[in-house]
CSV table of C-alpha atoms and ligand atoms in Angstrom, one decimal:
chain,number,residue,atom,x,y,z
A,168,MET,CA,-120.8,-176.9,39.7
A,169,THR,CA,-121.7,-176.0,43.5
A,170,SER,CA,-118.5,-177.1,45.6
A,171,GLU,CA,-119.1,-179.6,48.9
A,172,PHE,CA,-118.0,-176.3,50.8
A,173,ASN,CA,-120.9,-174.4,49.6
A,174,LEU,CA,-123.4,-177.0,49.8
A,175,ILE,CA,-122.7,-177.9,53.3
A,176,GLN,CA,-122.7,-173.8,54.0
A,177,LYS,CA,-126.4,-173.8,52.6
A,178,TYR,CA,-127.8,-176.8,53.5
A,179,PHE,CA,-126.2,-178.2,56.7
A,180,THR,CA,-125.2,-175.1,58.7
A,181,ARG,CA,-127.5,-173.7,61.1
A,182,PRO,CA,-127.1,-171.5,64.5
A,183,THR,CA,-126.5,-174.0,67.2
A,184,GLN,CA,-128.0,-174.0,70.7
A,185,CYS,CA,-125.7,-176.0,73.0
A,186,THR,CA,-122.4,-176.2,71.1
A,187,ASP,CA,-119.2,-174.2,71.8
A,188,LEU,CA,-118.1,-174.6,68.0
A,189,GLY,CA,-120.3,-176.4,65.1
A,190,ILE,CA,-119.6,-176.9,61.4
A,191,GLY,CA,-116.6,-175.6,59.9
A,192,ASP,CA,-113.4,-176.7,62.0
A,193,ASP,CA,-111.7,-179.9,62.0
A,194,ALA,CA,-113.8,-180.9,64.9
A,195,ALA,CA,-116.7,-179.6,66.6
A,196,LEU,CA,-116.4,-178.8,70.2
A,197,VAL,CA,-119.3,-179.5,73.0
A,198,GLN,CA,-119.3,-179.5,76.8
A,199,ILE,CA,-121.4,-182.6,78.7
A,200,SER,CA,-123.6,-181.3,81.9
A,201,PRO,CA,-121.9,-182.0,84.8
A,202,GLY,CA,-123.2,-185.0,86.6
A,203,HIS,CA,-124.4,-186.6,83.1
A,204,GLN,CA,-123.0,-189.3,80.9
A,205,LEU,CA,-122.7,-188.9,77.1
A,206,ALA,CA,-124.9,-191.5,75.4
A,207,ILE,CA,-123.7,-192.3,71.8
A,208,SER,CA,-125.5,-194.3,68.9
A,209,ALA,CA,-125.3,-194.6,65.0
A,210,ASP,CA,-127.7,-195.8,62.3
A,211,MET,CA,-127.2,-195.9,58.7
A,212,SER,CA,-129.9,-195.5,56.4
A,213,VAL,CA,-129.4,-197.2,52.9
A,214,VAL,CA,-131.9,-196.3,50.4
A,215,GLY,CA,-133.5,-199.6,48.9
A,216,THR,CA,-132.9,-201.3,52.1
A,217,HIS,CA,-134.5,-198.6,54.7
A,218,PHE,CA,-136.1,-196.3,52.1
A,219,PHE,CA,-138.7,-197.0,49.8
A,220,GLN,CA,-137.6,-195.5,46.2
A,221,GLU,CA,-140.9,-193.4,46.8
A,222,ALA,CA,-140.1,-191.9,49.8
A,223,THR,CA,-139.8,-188.0,49.4
A,224,PRO,CA,-136.4,-186.5,50.3
A,225,TYR,CA,-138.4,-184.6,53.3
A,226,ASN,CA,-139.3,-188.0,54.8
A,227,ILE,CA,-135.9,-189.5,54.3
A,228,GLY,CA,-134.4,-186.3,56.2
A,229,TRP,CA,-136.9,-186.9,58.8
A,230,LYS,CA,-136.7,-190.4,59.4
A,231,SER,CA,-132.7,-190.9,58.8
A,232,LEU,CA,-132.4,-188.6,62.0
A,233,ALA,CA,-135.5,-189.7,63.8
A,234,VAL,CA,-134.1,-193.6,64.0
A,235,ASN,CA,-131.4,-192.1,65.9
A,236,VAL,CA,-133.3,-189.9,68.1
A,237,SER,CA,-135.3,-193.0,68.9
A,238,ASP,CA,-132.1,-194.6,70.3
A,239,MET,CA,-131.7,-191.8,72.6
A,240,ALA,CA,-135.2,-192.2,73.8
A,241,ALA,CA,-135.0,-195.9,74.5
A,242,MET,CA,-132.0,-195.1,76.7
A,243,GLY,CA,-133.6,-192.3,78.5
A,244,ALA,CA,-131.0,-190.0,77.2
A,245,ASN,CA,-131.9,-186.2,75.9
A,246,PRO,CA,-130.5,-186.0,72.5
A,247,LYS,CA,-128.3,-182.8,72.0
A,248,TRP,CA,-126.2,-183.3,69.2
A,249,ALA,CA,-125.8,-185.2,65.8
A,250,THR,CA,-123.3,-185.6,62.9
A,251,LEU,CA,-124.1,-186.5,59.4
A,252,SER,CA,-122.2,-188.3,56.6
A,253,ILE,CA,-123.6,-188.7,53.4
A,254,ALA,CA,-122.8,-190.1,50.3
A,255,LEU,CA,-124.9,-188.7,47.3
A,256,PRO,CA,-125.1,-190.2,43.7
A,257,GLU,CA,-125.3,-186.5,42.5
A,258,ILE,CA,-125.7,-183.0,43.7
A,259,GLY,CA,-129.2,-182.2,43.2
A,260,GLU,CA,-129.8,-179.1,44.9
A,261,ALA,CA,-133.6,-179.6,44.9
A,262,TRP,CA,-133.0,-183.0,46.5
A,263,LEU,CA,-130.5,-181.5,49.3
A,264,ALA,CA,-133.0,-178.6,50.0
A,265,GLU,CA,-135.8,-181.0,51.0
A,266,PHE,CA,-133.6,-183.6,52.6
A,267,SER,CA,-131.9,-180.5,54.9
A,268,ARG,CA,-135.7,-179.2,55.7
A,269,GLY,CA,-136.7,-182.8,56.9
A,270,LEU,CA,-133.7,-183.3,58.7
A,271,PHE,CA,-133.8,-179.8,60.6
A,272,THR,CA,-137.6,-180.1,61.0
A,273,CYS,CA,-136.8,-183.5,62.7
A,274,ALA,CA,-133.6,-181.8,65.0
A,275,ASP,CA,-135.7,-178.6,66.1
A,276,ALA,CA,-138.5,-180.5,67.3
A,277,PHE,CA,-135.9,-182.4,69.7
A,278,ASN,CA,-133.4,-179.4,70.3
A,279,ILE,CA,-130.4,-181.4,68.5
A,280,ASP,CA,-127.4,-179.1,67.1
A,281,LEU,CA,-125.9,-180.6,63.7
A,282,ILE,CA,-122.2,-180.2,64.6
A,283,GLY,CA,-120.3,-181.9,61.7
A,284,GLY,CA,-120.4,-184.9,59.3
A,285,ASP,CA,-118.7,-185.6,55.7
A,286,THR,CA,-119.6,-185.3,52.7
A,287,ALA,CA,-118.9,-187.7,49.6
A,288,HIS,CA,-120.4,-189.2,46.2
A,289,GLY,CA,-121.7,-192.4,46.1
A,290,PRO,CA,-125.0,-194.2,46.3
A,291,LEU,CA,-127.2,-192.6,48.2
A,292,ASN,CA,-125.9,-193.6,52.0
A,293,ILE,CA,-126.8,-191.5,55.1
A,294,ALA,CA,-125.2,-192.2,58.5
A,295,ILE,CA,-126.0,-190.2,61.3
A,296,GLN,CA,-124.4,-190.4,64.6
A,297,ILE,CA,-126.4,-188.9,67.7
A,298,MET,CA,-125.1,-188.0,71.2
A,299,GLY,CA,-127.1,-187.0,74.2
A,300,GLU,CA,-127.0,-186.8,77.9
A,301,ILE,CA,-128.1,-188.8,80.8
A,302,PRO,CA,-127.7,-188.1,84.6
A,303,ILE,CA,-124.9,-190.8,85.6
A,304,GLY,CA,-126.5,-194.3,86.5
A,305,LYS,CA,-129.8,-193.0,84.9
A,306,ALA,CA,-129.7,-195.0,81.7
A,307,LEU,CA,-132.6,-197.4,80.7
A,308,ALA,CA,-130.5,-200.7,80.1
A,309,ARG,CA,-131.8,-203.6,77.9
A,310,SER,CA,-130.7,-206.0,81.1
A,311,GLY,CA,-132.8,-204.5,83.7
A,312,ALA,CA,-136.2,-206.6,83.4
A,313,LYS,CA,-137.0,-208.8,86.3
A,314,ALA,CA,-139.5,-211.6,86.8
A,315,GLY,CA,-143.3,-210.4,87.8
A,316,ASP,CA,-142.4,-206.9,85.7
A,317,ASP,CA,-145.2,-205.7,83.2
A,318,ILE,CA,-144.4,-205.4,79.9
A,319,TRP,CA,-145.7,-202.1,78.1
A,320,VAL,CA,-145.5,-200.7,74.7
A,321,SER,CA,-146.3,-197.0,73.5
A,322,GLY,CA,-148.5,-195.7,70.7
A,323,ASN,CA,-149.8,-198.7,68.2
A,324,LEU,CA,-148.1,-201.2,66.9
A,325,GLY,CA,-148.1,-202.5,63.4
A,326,SER,CA,-149.1,-199.3,61.5
A,327,ALA,CA,-145.8,-198.8,59.6
A,328,ALA,CA,-145.8,-202.4,58.8
A,329,LEU,CA,-149.3,-202.3,57.4
A,330,GLY,CA,-148.3,-198.9,55.6
A,331,LEU,CA,-145.2,-200.6,53.9
A,332,ALA,CA,-147.7,-203.9,52.9
A,333,HIS,CA,-150.0,-201.3,51.5
A,334,LEU,CA,-147.1,-199.6,49.5
A,335,GLN,CA,-145.9,-203.0,48.0
A,336,GLN,CA,-149.7,-203.7,47.4
A,337,ASN,CA,-150.0,-206.8,50.0
A,338,GLN,CA,-152.7,-205.1,51.9
A,339,THR,CA,-155.4,-202.9,50.5
A,340,LEU,CA,-156.4,-200.0,52.8
A,341,ASP,CA,-159.6,-198.5,51.5
A,342,ASP,CA,-160.2,-196.5,54.2
A,343,VAL,CA,-158.1,-193.2,53.8
A,344,ALA,CA,-157.7,-192.1,57.2
A,345,THR,CA,-156.2,-195.3,58.1
A,346,GLN,CA,-154.1,-195.3,55.0
A,347,ASN,CA,-152.7,-191.8,56.1
A,348,ALA,CA,-151.9,-193.1,59.9
A,349,CYS,CA,-150.2,-195.9,58.5
A,350,LEU,CA,-148.0,-193.8,55.9
A,351,GLU,CA,-147.5,-191.5,58.4
A,352,ALA,CA,-145.9,-193.9,60.9
A,353,LEU,CA,-143.7,-195.7,57.9
A,354,HIS,CA,-142.5,-192.1,56.7
A,355,THR,CA,-142.4,-189.9,60.1
A,356,PRO,CA,-142.2,-191.9,62.9
A,357,GLN,CA,-142.3,-190.0,66.2
A,358,PRO,CA,-139.4,-190.5,68.5
A,359,ARG,CA,-140.6,-190.7,72.2
A,360,ILE,CA,-138.1,-188.5,73.8
A,361,ASN,CA,-140.4,-187.3,76.9
A,362,LEU,CA,-141.8,-191.1,77.9
A,363,GLY,CA,-137.9,-192.3,77.7
A,364,VAL,CA,-136.6,-189.3,79.8
A,365,ALA,CA,-139.8,-189.9,82.2
A,366,LEU,CA,-139.2,-193.9,82.2
A,367,ARG,CA,-136.0,-193.4,83.7
A,368,GLU,CA,-137.5,-193.2,87.6
A,369,LEU,CA,-140.4,-195.6,86.1
A,370,ALA,CA,-138.9,-198.8,84.4
A,371,HIS,CA,-136.7,-201.5,84.7
A,372,SER,CA,-135.4,-201.9,81.0
A,373,CYS,CA,-136.5,-200.5,77.7
A,374,ILE,CA,-135.7,-200.8,74.0
A,375,ASP,CA,-137.3,-199.2,71.1
A,376,ILE,CA,-139.3,-201.4,68.5
A,377,SER,CA,-137.6,-200.9,65.1
A,378,ASP,CA,-137.3,-204.6,64.3
A,379,GLY,CA,-140.6,-205.6,65.4
A,380,LEU,CA,-141.9,-206.4,68.7
A,381,LEU,CA,-140.7,-210.2,69.4
A,382,ALA,CA,-137.4,-209.3,68.0
A,383,ASP,CA,-136.6,-206.1,70.3
A,384,LEU,CA,-138.3,-207.5,73.2
A,385,GLY,CA,-136.4,-210.5,72.8
A,386,HIS,CA,-133.3,-208.6,73.3
A,387,ILE,CA,-134.4,-207.2,76.5
A,388,LEU,CA,-135.0,-211.1,77.4
A,389,LYS,CA,-131.7,-212.5,76.5
A,390,ALA,CA,-129.9,-209.5,78.2
A,391,SER,CA,-132.1,-209.8,81.3
A,392,LYS,CA,-132.0,-213.9,81.0
A,393,VAL,CA,-135.6,-213.8,81.8
A,394,GLY,CA,-138.6,-215.0,79.6
A,395,ALA,CA,-142.1,-213.4,78.7
A,396,THR,CA,-145.8,-213.8,78.0
A,397,ILE,CA,-147.8,-211.4,75.6
A,398,GLN,CA,-151.4,-211.2,75.3
A,399,LEU,CA,-152.1,-210.3,71.6
A,400,GLU,CA,-155.5,-209.3,72.1
A,401,ALA,CA,-154.1,-206.5,74.5
A,402,ALA,CA,-151.9,-205.3,71.8
A,403,PRO,CA,-152.8,-201.6,70.8
A,404,CYS,CA,-153.2,-201.2,67.3
A,405,LEU,CA,-155.4,-199.5,64.7
A,406,PRO,CA,-159.1,-200.6,64.6
A,407,VAL,CA,-158.2,-202.0,61.5
A,408,LEU,CA,-155.7,-204.9,62.8
A,409,LYS,CA,-157.6,-205.1,65.7
A,410,LYS,CA,-160.6,-207.0,64.3
A,411,ARG,CA,-158.6,-209.2,62.2
A,412,LEU,CA,-156.3,-210.3,65.1
A,413,ASP,CA,-156.9,-214.0,64.4
A,414,GLU,CA,-155.3,-213.4,60.8
A,415,SER,CA,-151.6,-214.6,60.6
A,416,ALA,CA,-150.9,-211.3,58.2
A,417,ILE,CA,-152.1,-209.1,61.0
A,418,GLN,CA,-150.3,-210.8,63.5
A,419,GLN,CA,-147.2,-210.7,61.6
A,420,ALA,CA,-147.6,-206.8,61.3
A,421,ILE,CA,-148.0,-206.4,65.0
A,422,LEU,CA,-145.6,-208.7,66.3
A,423,ALA,CA,-142.9,-208.7,63.7
A,424,GLY,CA,-143.4,-205.8,61.9
A,425,GLY,CA,-140.9,-203.1,62.0
A,426,ASP,CA,-140.4,-199.6,62.0
A,427,ASP,CA,-142.8,-198.3,64.5
A,428,TYR,CA,-140.2,-196.9,66.7
A,429,GLU,CA,-142.6,-197.3,69.7
A,430,LEU,CA,-140.8,-197.7,73.2
A,431,CYS,CA,-141.3,-201.2,74.9
A,432,PHE,CA,-140.8,-201.2,78.5
A,433,THR,CA,-140.9,-203.3,81.7
A,434,ALA,CA,-141.8,-202.1,85.0
A,435,VAL,CA,-142.7,-203.5,88.4
A,436,PRO,CA,-146.7,-203.3,88.6
A,437,ASP,CA,-146.5,-201.1,91.6
A,438,MET,CA,-145.5,-198.4,88.9
A,439,SER,CA,-148.9,-198.8,86.7
A,440,ASP,CA,-150.9,-196.0,88.3
A,441,ALA,CA,-147.9,-193.9,87.5
A,442,ILE,CA,-147.3,-194.9,84.0
A,443,LEU,CA,-151.1,-194.3,83.4
A,444,ALA,CA,-150.8,-190.6,84.7
A,445,LEU,CA,-148.0,-190.5,82.7
A,446,SER,CA,-149.9,-191.5,79.5
A,447,LYS,CA,-152.2,-188.7,80.5
A,448,THR,CA,-149.7,-186.0,80.7
A,449,LEU,CA,-147.7,-187.1,77.4
A,450,ASN,CA,-151.2,-187.7,75.6
A,451,LEU,CA,-149.7,-190.7,74.4
A,452,ASP,CA,-151.4,-194.4,74.7
A,453,LEU,CA,-149.2,-196.7,77.2
A,454,THR,CA,-150.6,-200.1,77.2
A,455,LYS,CA,-149.7,-203.0,79.4
A,456,ILE,CA,-149.4,-206.1,76.7
A,457,GLY,CA,-147.7,-209.1,79.1
A,458,GLN,CA,-145.6,-210.1,81.9
A,459,ILE,CA,-142.0,-211.0,82.6
A,460,ASN,CA,-141.6,-214.6,84.0
A,461,THR,CA,-138.4,-216.8,85.0
A,462,SER,CA,-139.0,-219.3,81.8
A,463,ASN,CA,-136.2,-217.8,79.1
A,464,LYS,CA,-139.1,-218.2,76.4
A,465,LEU,CA,-141.4,-215.8,75.1
A,466,SER,CA,-144.7,-216.9,74.2
A,467,VAL,CA,-148.0,-215.1,73.0
A,468,THR,CA,-151.6,-215.8,73.5
A,469,LEU,CA,-154.6,-214.8,72.1
A,470,ASN,CA,-157.8,-215.4,73.9
A,471,LYS,CA,-155.7,-217.7,76.0
A,472,GLU,CA,-154.9,-219.9,72.9
A,473,SER,CA,-151.2,-220.0,72.0
A,474,VAL,CA,-150.0,-218.3,68.7
A,475,ASN,CA,-147.6,-220.1,66.8
A,476,LEU,CA,-144.6,-217.8,66.6
A,477,THR,CA,-142.4,-219.9,64.2
A,478,GLN,CA,-145.1,-219.3,61.8
A,479,LEU,CA,-144.4,-215.7,62.0
A,480,GLY,CA,-140.7,-216.0,61.1
A,481,TYR,CA,-139.9,-215.4,65.0
A,482,ASP,CA,-137.0,-217.8,65.9
A,483,HIS,CA,-136.1,-218.2,69.5
A,484,PHE,CA,-134.2,-214.8,70.7
A,485,SER,CA,-132.8,-215.0,67.4
A,486,SER,CA,-132.5,-211.8,64.9
B,631,ADP,P1,-112.6,-182.4,56.8
B,631,ADP,O1,-111.5,-182.0,55.5
B,631,ADP,O2,-111.6,-181.4,57.8
B,631,ADP,O3,-112.6,-183.3,56.9
B,631,ADP,P2,-114.5,-181.4,55.2
B,631,ADP,O4,-114.6,-180.4,53.9
B,631,ADP,O5,-115.1,-182.5,55.1
B,631,ADP,O6,-113.4,-181.0,56.4
B,631,ADP,O7,-116.0,-180.7,56.2
B,631,ADP,C1,-115.9,-179.5,56.8
B,631,ADP,C2,-116.7,-179.0,57.8
B,631,ADP,O8,-117.8,-179.3,57.6
B,631,ADP,C3,-116.7,-180.2,58.9
B,631,ADP,O9,-116.7,-179.0,60.2
B,631,ADP,C4,-117.2,-181.1,59.1
B,631,ADP,O10,-117.7,-181.6,60.1
B,631,ADP,C5,-118.6,-180.3,58.2
B,631,ADP,N1,-119.2,-181.0,57.4
B,631,ADP,C6,-118.9,-181.9,56.2
B,631,ADP,N2,-120.1,-182.5,55.6
B,631,ADP,C7,-120.7,-182.3,56.4
B,631,ADP,C8,-122.3,-182.8,56.5
B,631,ADP,N3,-122.8,-183.4,55.4
B,631,ADP,N4,-123.2,-182.6,57.6
B,631,ADP,C9,-122.7,-181.7,58.3
B,631,ADP,N5,-121.6,-181.0,58.4
B,631,ADP,C10,-120.6,-181.5,57.6
B,632,MG,MG1,-114.2,-184.2,55.9
């Protein structure tokens, strides 16, 4: 049997780019750029809860790092280092090779060094810690939203939820292009680092949508002590969702579906032109979907009619 040491060497040790001492000693050594704060975040992925049994090891590798990178994007941080603590049921080298390929494809896409971790036997469990840099005082906190701000989201909402519903056979997606777009959104989410970094100068507050728009926007509202209205017909989504906005399963996917890892942010209306210009530069849709107000409530309308959020399982600022 291959020893743990050899496995780490073979699958997790790669040349580093912004690290003084990487994997192999008792601790890694890094230097923070002058004038910057260290942003630190961790996310654990448990198979069964966070991953479908059918997800490929490549997808598991990509997504377990991507969800961490997304937290850096939501802060406006630039990711630099990550550690990987992994429990594995048995040493399957084919699995490890593919997992490692997915993980490093994501790491390379965002110039992240894997600088350490831990390896143990047990039910599959992947705990990643990510560290990034942000100029002092420039972080995009959840608490910065102000009454009068517009609410924006990147990309499309509800695609990952629709992909999951398709896999669970709760929704049939006949159109192959839609099916692929939804499964891609579910399995290989694209963290919005370039957007988060640019928003340092444009936005008042920001969060990444991991648990669904209502829940995550709810965190901004609570932290900022404000309320909001959302116009559902403005929500960016695939055409297959757009044409069925009055169905509660579709409203559920857009408003409460998790796993999209898009950014939701607020900014003063005067920033609109700069945000639309940024959208062009990044080749990424940025869509205004509502406004922040002083009400302490979150309400959603569809063509001016109120949408019942309790029916969608949304409880006032909970979750
Ligand atoms: P220690 O007994 O000092 O904790 P380990 O044998 O656990 O050392 O780890 C040896 C080196 O390999 C350390 O640098 C550690 O950070 C790294 N390492 C262990 N497991 C992983 C992993 N899954 N991914 C990345 N680095 C790892
Ligand atoms: Mg150890």
